[in-house]
Every structure is written in C-alpha cells, then in structure tokens.
C-alpha cells in the first residue's frame, strides 16, 4: 500500500517565469536534482518537465508541469510552463495559483520582452513575491551580469515589487545539473532565498471547502476522481460535497496528493478526490466541488477588466458593447455578453468597468479573477466587482 502524505511543513505553490530559453525548465530540473541528493524529493529530468501533460479542449491547450519537492522548512509544488502563451493562460485563469515566483533571467541576455510581460502578469494576478534567478551565470561575465541585475531590479521596482529588496541570486541551472559543486551551491542559495523571502500565505482554511476541477480521471475499480487545487477550506474522507455544474451531491471516499493518501486536504493543496457513485461523464473541468449549499452560482456581474494591448498578444481593435468572448473563470470556460455602458468602447491597453452576462450560472464572488479569451488567445484579464 502507498505511504500516506504526512503534513509536517507548510505547503506553497511556486513557479518559474521568464523569457523563453532563459533556462526555466533547466533550473526546475536542477532544483529537483539538488534536493534529491539531500533526500528531499525525486529528481525530475528536463525531458519529463518539458513534456508537460497537455489538455486540448476546444482548441485551447492548457500546458503546465507540476513537480514536487521539499526544503528543510517547506513543501513546494512548483510549476513550469513551456511557452509564453501558457503563462498568460495559466496565470490569469488561476490554473497556476502562485504564492511566489522565481523570475529566471539569463545573465547573458538580460531583460527581454517576456521577462517584462511575466512581471506585469504576476502583478495583475496578485503574486506578491518574486525571487530572481540570474541564470547562466557560468556563461556571463561579472560586469555584464551586474548590469543585468540592475536592469531586473529596475523592472521590478517599476511594477511595485521593491526591486532593491528582492533577492537576486546568480545561478547556473545547467552547471548544477552537471554536478558542479559551485553551481549546486547556487541552487541551494536560491532555495534559501525562496524559503525566507516568500512568506507562508494565509490560507482560507476556515472557509467552507471549495475546489475548481482541473481534470477528471477514472481509476478502474475505484471510480471517478477529480483533481485540482483546493481554493479554500478543508476536505476529508467521508465529507459530503456538491458538484456545481453537475448538479449532484456525493461523498468523498478518497483524498490523495501526488499519489499519496491523506486524511485531510486544505486550501493550497493539489489533490485528487475520489467521488462515490459519480459517473465519469457527469463531471468535467470547470465544475466546482464545494461544501453543499456554501456557494450559489450566478451569471450577471460587473467587473474591472484590463484589455491586453496588441504587444501583449491582445487585440488590435477596441472592444464594444455586444462583444461576446469566452470567460475563463477558475477552470470554467463560459461564453458571455459584454456591456460597456456609457461610451461603450474599450481600447487595447485600457482598464475598464463592464457588465457581463454569462451563458450559464457559475460560482462567482467579488474579487474573483478571470481571463477573457477570443479565438484561442487571451485578450483581457479581469476581476469580479459586484454580483447583479
Ligand atoms: P526555458 O525555455 O526558459 O525553459 O529554457 P531551457 O531550460 O529550455 O533552456 C534553454 C537553453 O539554455 C538550453 O539549451 C539550456 O541548455 C540552456 N541553459 C539553461 N540553463 C543554463 C545555464 O545555467 N547555463 C548555460 N550556459 N546554459 C543554460
Ligand atoms: Mg521551458
């Protein structure tokens, strides 16, 4: 039988961000290698991270790899994403709920467009703590690296991250992967910086249980399993839950994290829940598992929405009243009608207030973040203001 997951340390969700080819995946692999040598987790090689499980639905690919590791003081779930579009999607939709991020900047290349965009994105989705990995330090010269460091600190300051106090650690993911002691030590220094600089978040453990479903699987002989990150509250084996979207109530008969059974999962945990007697095709990504009666699904709300500029991959033309894009809310994908009121126009690069009427009811609440998508790309990021 499997070893149970024992909660001995606080759990945090972190991830690598940064421009393509600056070494995010290499660094992720290097972290698992360095920690596995201390006996704190399994080494996950580059190829396994870069071939993240893909889920294609309605032509939209959600692509992110989770690796798990422990430092002396914490348990981490770390996400790495292959391409820039994956960052926009996973971060604004909340699929990657990061408590902190490691911004990877190549010491050889410096700040590049996606470096800046990921910092902007992190700010918008409420990632409050960033640690910088100045990667490829093996290949850069010291003077150039000093300049890159200044550049990164300025960028962070410009986005309200207090660039002067953000830890910037010079590392070589490649060097550490190759076993070079100097660069192995650099990865340890980076992890120390994450441990100390990124605070343990306040979890909404006391709130009623809620988990957006990311994936549905069938385990032969056991039944239907739904996976996702617990947004708030706790859940244990034997709890009654409601599946919003499937309009069904059931009992949780198993709780696991990274393949290990646990008796109680709490806000922030990435878990798989076994649901009693629920057919595989009754539930799907986008549905929400919650304590019965604790949420009422709604469809009309006002929101503040940032319309991405063309440079950020957004539209080149304004949005007007009558616009009907897709709304990504938690893990759900729902069509909605936009009413811009007054002038009725929102230009790319602007932040506006809009009224939205969704095509179906979903669990909503003020402060909830969402993405606006059109033709398979993200064109806006918003927050629910008021339910109507
Ligand atoms: P990603 O796109 O940010 O995930 O970048 P990858 O991890 O795929 O790395 C891109 C390229 O940079 C690969 O050829 C790596 O071998 C190389 N690379 C990554 N980290 C380092 C490093 O620390 N030093 C050097 N010299 N090359 C690196
Ligand atoms: Mg990569």
XYZ file of C-alpha atoms and ligand atoms in Angstrom:
417
model
C 0.000 0.000 0.000
C 1.057 3.589 -0.547
C 2.762 5.719 2.089
C 0.495 8.403 3.438
C 1.265 12.060 2.892
C 2.293 13.488 6.232
C 1.897 17.223 6.614
C 4.993 18.247 8.519
C 5.701 21.540 6.750
C 3.717 24.405 5.250
C 2.866 23.884 1.575
C 3.466 26.575 -1.051
C 2.810 26.824 -4.768
C 5.598 28.449 -6.722
C 6.696 28.539 -10.324
C 9.335 29.640 -12.759
C 8.591 32.595 -15.037
C 10.702 34.375 -17.634
C 11.641 34.760 -21.270
C 11.831 31.686 -23.490
C 15.232 29.947 -23.412
C 16.452 31.770 -20.304
C 16.592 28.375 -18.575
C 13.320 27.905 -16.631
C 12.990 24.195 -17.339
C 16.688 23.522 -16.815
C 16.518 25.332 -13.473
C 13.413 23.386 -12.447
C 15.195 20.107 -13.196
C 18.298 21.347 -11.360
C 16.277 22.184 -8.222
C 14.855 18.662 -8.098
C 18.322 17.208 -8.659
C 19.974 19.200 -5.878
C 17.176 18.388 -3.420
C 17.010 14.709 -4.403
C 20.683 14.458 -3.460
C 19.678 15.644 0.009
C 16.953 13.013 0.030
C 14.191 15.602 -0.183
C 12.236 14.569 -3.258
C 12.751 12.848 -6.565
C 14.900 14.103 -9.440
C 12.687 15.097 -12.379
C 14.745 15.234 -15.581
C 14.370 18.055 -18.131
C 12.526 15.889 -20.669
C 9.811 14.972 -18.236
C 9.160 18.593 -17.319
C 9.190 19.872 -20.859
C 6.729 17.215 -21.992
C 4.064 18.508 -19.653
C 0.697 16.818 -19.861
C -1.364 18.652 -22.418
C -5.039 19.012 -22.302
C -6.581 20.165 -25.538
C -10.136 21.281 -25.298
C -11.998 23.392 -27.815
C -8.678 24.127 -29.431
C -7.172 25.564 -26.259
C -4.192 23.836 -24.766
C -3.568 24.116 -21.070
C 0.011 23.141 -20.558
C 1.833 23.121 -17.259
C 4.120 20.726 -15.413
C 3.990 20.259 -11.657
C 6.986 18.977 -9.745
C 7.056 18.394 -6.021
C 9.939 18.936 -3.610
C 10.821 19.814 -0.035
C 13.321 22.137 1.556
C 14.170 21.933 5.260
C 11.224 24.137 6.129
C 8.640 23.718 3.381
C 6.869 21.503 0.894
C 6.587 23.014 -2.585
C 4.555 22.304 -5.696
C 6.438 24.003 -8.495
C 5.001 24.719 -11.943
C 6.951 25.243 -15.124
C 5.262 26.167 -18.365
C 6.620 25.677 -21.859
C 5.620 28.812 -23.730
C 4.660 32.423 -23.193
C 1.013 31.811 -24.111
C 0.856 29.150 -21.379
C 1.870 31.749 -18.790
C -0.827 34.148 -19.866
C -3.488 31.421 -19.791
C -2.481 29.589 -16.646
C -1.757 32.663 -14.578
C -4.782 34.774 -15.415
C -7.161 31.840 -15.189
C -5.761 30.861 -11.820
C -4.769 27.386 -13.040
C -1.343 28.293 -11.665
C -2.090 29.812 -8.278
C 1.339 31.011 -7.333
C 2.221 32.053 -3.798
C 5.551 33.241 -5.137
C 7.553 33.098 -8.353
C 11.137 32.572 -9.441
C 11.827 35.008 -12.247
C 14.501 33.440 -14.435
C 16.641 35.955 -16.309
C 19.613 34.920 -18.403
C 22.692 36.799 -17.222
C 23.889 36.672 -20.827
C 20.769 38.110 -22.470
C 19.238 40.350 -19.795
C 15.641 41.538 -19.551
C 13.669 40.538 -22.649
C 10.035 41.212 -23.648
C 8.559 38.119 -21.964
C 10.539 38.888 -18.789
C 8.670 42.180 -18.545
C 5.324 40.651 -19.510
C 5.539 37.952 -16.875
C 6.302 40.537 -14.196
C 3.265 42.540 -15.326
C 1.145 39.405 -15.326
C 2.352 38.389 -11.869
C 1.395 41.811 -10.540
C -2.051 41.613 -12.119
C -2.894 38.208 -10.733
C -1.668 39.060 -7.246
C 1.672 37.242 -7.000
C 3.236 39.437 -4.330
C 6.683 37.897 -4.004
C 9.295 37.342 -6.683
C 12.811 35.975 -6.282
C 15.196 36.423 -9.207
C 17.401 33.634 -10.549
C 20.091 35.295 -12.648
C 20.723 32.155 -14.650
C 23.550 31.115 -16.979
C 25.964 32.822 -14.563
C 28.502 30.240 -15.778
C 28.443 31.859 -19.203
C 28.182 35.576 -18.383
C 30.984 37.893 -17.297
C 30.695 39.700 -13.967
C 30.340 43.236 -15.309
C 27.601 42.325 -17.717
C 25.830 40.330 -15.005
C 25.974 43.378 -12.702
C 24.237 45.417 -15.394
C 21.588 42.764 -15.914
C 20.953 42.707 -12.170
C 20.405 46.486 -12.145
C 18.076 46.185 -15.108
C 15.986 43.483 -13.399
C 15.767 45.449 -10.146
C 14.557 48.492 -12.090
C 11.940 46.430 -13.883
C 10.668 45.026 -10.583
C 10.564 48.458 -8.969
C 8.599 49.793 -11.937
C 5.949 47.138 -11.208
C 5.798 47.757 -7.480
C 7.955 44.840 -6.337
C 10.507 46.907 -4.422
C 13.383 45.922 -6.701
C 16.017 46.977 -4.152
C 14.975 44.360 -1.635
C 14.122 41.475 -3.958
C 16.702 38.665 -3.649
C 18.722 38.242 -6.845
C 20.729 35.010 -6.870
C 23.331 34.186 -9.528
C 22.860 30.585 -10.560
C 23.588 28.085 -13.262
C 20.877 25.515 -13.731
C 22.988 23.740 -16.316
C 26.068 23.736 -14.071
C 24.064 22.262 -11.187
C 22.536 19.612 -13.452
C 26.073 18.663 -14.462
C 27.019 18.293 -10.783
C 29.385 21.269 -10.499
C 29.651 21.959 -6.712
C 29.798 25.735 -7.155
C 26.541 25.801 -9.091
C 24.915 23.196 -6.869
C 25.564 25.634 -4.011
C 23.994 28.412 -6.098
C 20.744 26.435 -6.334
C 20.784 25.930 -2.572
C 21.219 29.679 -2.133
C 18.262 30.281 -4.446
C 16.069 27.878 -2.465
C 17.117 29.560 0.790
C 16.055 32.885 -0.715
C 12.650 31.449 -1.690
C 12.233 29.880 1.766
C 12.937 33.126 3.567
C 11.611 35.788 1.186
C 8.294 34.264 0.096
C 6.053 34.283 3.173
C 3.798 31.363 4.020
C 0.455 32.585 2.701
C -2.631 32.906 4.849
C -4.842 30.077 3.682
C -8.589 30.228 3.878
C -8.658 27.023 5.859
C -11.661 28.021 7.964
C -13.900 28.869 4.989
C -16.287 26.263 3.515
C -14.483 23.827 1.218
C -14.198 24.747 -2.494
C -12.110 23.208 -5.276
C -12.353 24.006 -9.007
C -12.000 20.820 -11.054
C -8.988 20.794 -13.357
C -9.157 17.206 -14.530
C -11.367 14.128 -14.330
C -9.982 10.609 -14.362
C -11.322 7.119 -13.880
C -9.464 4.709 -11.638
C -10.501 1.196 -12.591
C -12.285 -0.497 -9.750
C -12.459 2.648 -7.640
C -14.498 5.198 -9.562
C -14.305 8.789 -10.683
C -11.504 11.028 -9.479
C -11.389 14.806 -9.817
C -8.170 16.775 -9.432
C -7.417 20.401 -8.678
C -6.033 22.869 -6.140
C -8.130 23.381 -3.021
C -9.082 27.064 -3.128
C -10.399 27.262 0.409
C -11.444 25.210 3.398
C -10.579 21.620 4.122
C -11.890 18.276 2.915
C -11.573 14.840 4.407
C -12.637 11.313 3.568
C -16.342 10.943 4.361
C -17.278 14.591 3.703
C -20.428 15.361 1.721
C -19.780 17.642 -1.238
C -21.751 19.219 -4.031
C -20.502 19.299 -7.632
C -21.659 22.618 -9.082
C -22.185 22.287 -12.808
C -23.074 18.614 -12.486
C -25.900 19.379 -10.021
C -25.051 16.405 -7.902
C -24.219 15.705 -4.280
C -21.899 12.927 -3.217
C -19.377 11.748 -0.629
C -15.589 11.972 -0.863
C -14.240 8.442 -0.465
C -10.557 9.165 -1.029
C -8.133 12.106 -0.839
C -4.618 11.978 -2.299
C -1.795 14.368 -3.043
C 0.927 13.436 -5.522
C -0.220 9.815 -5.317
C -0.115 9.682 -1.512
C -3.293 9.243 0.529
C -4.069 11.925 3.109
C -6.932 12.123 5.580
C -7.419 15.839 5.243
C -6.579 18.267 2.444
C -6.614 22.012 2.961
C -6.549 25.244 0.982
C -3.477 25.391 -1.240
C -3.077 21.627 -1.611
C -3.058 19.978 -5.044
C -5.281 16.959 -4.624
C -7.205 14.135 -6.238
C -10.640 13.370 -4.753
C -12.429 10.091 -5.272
C -16.183 10.703 -5.553
C -18.692 7.998 -4.646
C -21.055 6.848 -7.382
C -20.453 9.736 -9.778
C -20.265 8.631 -13.421
C -17.158 9.757 -15.303
C -19.122 11.774 -17.849
C -21.227 13.654 -15.262
C -18.320 15.836 -14.164
C -15.821 17.847 -16.116
C -13.164 20.518 -15.945
C -14.798 23.791 -14.979
C -17.176 22.280 -12.457
C -16.610 23.174 -8.812
C -16.630 20.808 -5.820
C -17.822 22.570 -2.659
C -19.458 22.109 0.718
C -23.185 21.677 -0.066
C -25.073 24.974 -0.049
C -21.981 27.133 0.500
C -21.976 28.747 -2.964
C -24.736 29.992 -5.203
C -23.912 30.022 -8.912
C -24.660 33.308 -10.692
C -24.370 34.736 -14.191
C -24.517 38.555 -14.090
C -21.773 40.705 -12.625
C -19.758 43.875 -13.044
C -16.006 43.636 -13.417
C -12.816 45.629 -13.876
C -11.067 44.303 -16.952
C -7.653 45.038 -18.389
C -7.799 44.737 -22.181
C -4.405 43.407 -23.310
C -2.503 45.558 -25.761
C -1.527 44.174 -29.151
C 2.088 43.973 -27.928
C 0.923 41.655 -25.134
C -0.784 39.365 -27.611
C -4.159 41.103 -27.293
C -6.481 42.727 -29.822
C -5.514 45.438 -32.232
C -9.052 46.861 -32.320
C -11.301 48.126 -29.474
C -13.970 46.090 -27.711
C -17.538 47.443 -27.832
C -20.875 46.673 -26.173
C -22.287 43.463 -27.654
C -18.861 41.803 -27.665
C -19.257 38.078 -26.887
C -15.980 36.439 -25.867
C -15.229 33.384 -23.715
C -14.735 33.916 -19.983
C -12.266 31.676 -18.163
C -13.398 31.660 -14.559
C -11.406 29.382 -12.258
C -11.207 26.350 -14.557
C -14.503 27.006 -16.384
C -14.823 28.302 -19.930
C -18.135 30.141 -20.485
C -19.377 32.493 -23.186
C -20.579 35.920 -22.021
C -22.136 39.156 -23.298
C -20.271 42.374 -22.554
C -21.945 45.717 -21.857
C -19.566 48.663 -21.557
C -22.238 51.215 -20.595
C -21.606 54.948 -21.247
C -19.148 55.369 -24.100
C -19.294 51.658 -24.855
C -15.698 51.302 -26.062
C -12.550 49.776 -24.512
C -9.254 50.116 -26.353
C -6.361 47.646 -26.084
C -4.164 48.712 -23.176
C -7.091 50.195 -21.172
C -8.677 49.061 -17.923
C -12.474 49.421 -17.956
C -15.589 48.562 -15.966
C -18.023 46.233 -17.737
C -21.215 44.327 -17.049
C -21.103 40.675 -18.066
C -23.917 38.205 -18.579
C -22.645 34.642 -18.815
C -24.281 31.918 -20.854
C -24.720 29.798 -17.736
C -24.503 30.078 -13.952
C -21.113 29.555 -12.329
C -19.912 30.109 -8.754
C -18.908 33.794 -8.603
C -17.825 36.213 -5.929
C -16.309 39.686 -5.704
C -12.535 39.620 -6.112
C -12.527 36.506 -8.271
C -10.105 36.775 -11.202
C -10.799 35.629 -14.753
C -9.455 35.773 -18.300
C -11.251 36.963 -21.403
C -10.457 34.897 -24.459
C -11.258 35.013 -28.112
C -10.256 32.677 -30.926
C -7.935 30.732 -28.639
C -5.973 33.679 -27.249
C -6.226 35.794 -24.129
C -7.377 39.341 -24.814
C -8.167 40.509 -21.300
C -7.723 39.869 -17.578
C -10.345 40.920 -15.053
C -11.687 40.778 -11.531
C -15.330 40.439 -10.479
C -16.519 43.620 -8.698
C -20.177 43.046 -7.880
C -22.793 40.342 -8.455
C -26.067 41.529 -10.000
P 13.278 27.738 -20.948
O 12.716 27.989 -22.299
O 13.325 29.022 -20.149
O 12.611 26.631 -20.189
O 14.822 27.340 -21.138
P 15.513 25.899 -21.132
O 15.639 25.390 -19.750
O 14.850 25.044 -22.123
O 16.989 26.285 -21.594
C 17.242 26.905 -22.843
C 18.674 26.685 -23.248
O 19.551 27.324 -22.334
C 19.088 25.209 -23.278
O 19.916 24.998 -24.370
C 19.842 25.049 -21.978
O 20.775 24.016 -22.006
C 20.495 26.401 -21.810
N 20.733 26.698 -20.405
C 19.821 26.606 -19.410
N 20.374 26.927 -18.221
C 21.671 27.252 -18.488
C 22.778 27.668 -17.663
O 22.667 27.815 -16.455
N 23.936 27.914 -18.305
C 24.084 27.778 -19.640
N 25.278 28.043 -20.148
N 23.076 27.370 -20.434
C 21.890 27.110 -19.879
Mg 10.933 25.513 -20.727
